[in-house]
Amino acid sequence: MSNKAHDVPTKVTAEQGEVMLDGPGGLAISFTLDAASKSASAIAEAVDEVHRQAEKAQRPK
């Protein structure tokens, strides 16, 4: 990945039946309820994987 990871969380709001994201780098997007729910689950799974990777990297070799 060529872009630096952002360390500022994305602002998330609910407006008129949609989930709105407003984040760094000009991110501005809206999701339907279903798409937001599936995206949230996918993000949670990816976060869990990054935690596992970080723990593995900290173990003595």
mmCIF file of C-alpha atoms in Angstrom:
data_model
loop_
_atom_site.group_PDB
_atom_site.id
_atom_site.type_symbol
_atom_site.label_atom_id
_atom_site.label_comp_id
_atom_site.label_asym_id
_atom_site.label_seq_id
_atom_site.Cartn_x
_atom_site.Cartn_y
_atom_site.Cartn_z
ATOM 1 C CA MET A 1 0.000 0.000 0.000
ATOM 2 C CA SER A 2 1.521 3.311 -1.030
ATOM 3 C CA ASN A 3 -0.542 5.691 1.141
ATOM 4 C CA LYS A 4 0.260 6.323 4.791
ATOM 5 C CA ALA A 5 -2.375 4.973 7.140
ATOM 6 C CA HIS A 6 -4.472 7.686 8.777
ATOM 7 C CA ASP A 7 -4.389 7.983 12.565
ATOM 8 C CA VAL A 8 -7.500 10.178 12.795
ATOM 9 C CA PRO A 9 -10.784 8.304 13.231
ATOM 10 C CA THR A 10 -13.615 8.795 10.782
ATOM 11 C CA LYS A 11 -16.694 10.704 11.982
ATOM 12 C CA VAL A 12 -19.807 8.559 11.570
ATOM 13 C CA THR A 13 -23.386 9.828 11.749
ATOM 14 C CA ALA A 14 -26.870 8.609 10.868
ATOM 15 C CA GLU A 15 -28.898 10.924 8.649
ATOM 16 C CA GLN A 16 -32.183 10.277 6.889
ATOM 17 C CA GLY A 17 -31.821 6.491 6.980
ATOM 18 C CA GLU A 18 -28.210 6.448 5.784
ATOM 19 C CA VAL A 19 -24.899 6.073 7.579
ATOM 20 C CA MET A 20 -22.591 8.967 6.692
ATOM 21 C CA LEU A 21 -18.785 8.833 6.972
ATOM 22 C CA ASP A 22 -16.652 11.969 7.016
ATOM 23 C CA GLY A 23 -12.969 11.265 7.381
ATOM 24 C CA PRO A 24 -9.403 12.256 6.647
ATOM 25 C CA GLY A 25 -8.145 12.819 3.139
ATOM 26 C CA GLY A 26 -11.502 14.157 1.976
ATOM 27 C CA LEU A 27 -13.391 10.935 2.678
ATOM 28 C CA ALA A 28 -17.131 11.575 2.398
ATOM 29 C CA ILE A 29 -19.460 8.670 1.722
ATOM 30 C CA SER A 30 -22.899 7.392 2.650
ATOM 31 C CA PHE A 31 -24.031 3.790 3.083
ATOM 32 C CA THR A 32 -27.391 2.085 3.179
ATOM 33 C CA LEU A 33 -28.183 0.282 6.418
ATOM 34 C CA ASP A 34 -27.231 -3.086 4.940
ATOM 35 C CA ALA A 35 -23.969 -1.866 3.401
ATOM 36 C CA ALA A 36 -23.001 -0.054 6.611
ATOM 37 C CA SER A 37 -23.676 -3.154 8.703
ATOM 38 C CA LYS A 38 -21.609 -5.389 6.420
ATOM 39 C CA SER A 39 -18.804 -2.809 6.244
ATOM 40 C CA ALA A 40 -18.732 -2.466 10.039
ATOM 41 C CA SER A 41 -18.415 -6.254 10.399
ATOM 42 C CA ALA A 42 -15.622 -6.376 7.819
ATOM 43 C CA ILE A 43 -13.754 -3.555 9.568
ATOM 44 C CA ALA A 44 -14.092 -5.324 12.938
ATOM 45 C CA GLU A 45 -12.685 -8.534 11.422
ATOM 46 C CA ALA A 46 -9.758 -6.634 9.890
ATOM 47 C CA VAL A 47 -9.044 -4.928 13.232
ATOM 48 C CA ASP A 48 -8.944 -8.339 14.933
ATOM 49 C CA GLU A 49 -6.482 -9.568 12.304
ATOM 50 C CA VAL A 50 -4.206 -6.542 12.788
ATOM 51 C CA HIS A 51 -4.243 -7.195 16.557
ATOM 52 C CA ARG A 52 -3.167 -10.798 15.904
ATOM 53 C CA GLN A 53 -0.407 -9.613 13.560
ATOM 54 C CA ALA A 54 0.849 -7.103 16.147
ATOM 55 C CA GLU A 55 0.887 -9.741 18.901
ATOM 56 C CA LYS A 56 2.782 -12.157 16.657
ATOM 57 C CA ALA A 57 5.330 -9.463 15.768
ATOM 58 C CA GLN A 58 5.987 -8.784 19.478
ATOM 59 C CA ARG A 59 6.706 -12.413 20.362
ATOM 60 C CA PRO A 60 10.360 -13.334 20.833
ATOM 61 C CA LYS A 61 11.800 -15.339 17.974
#
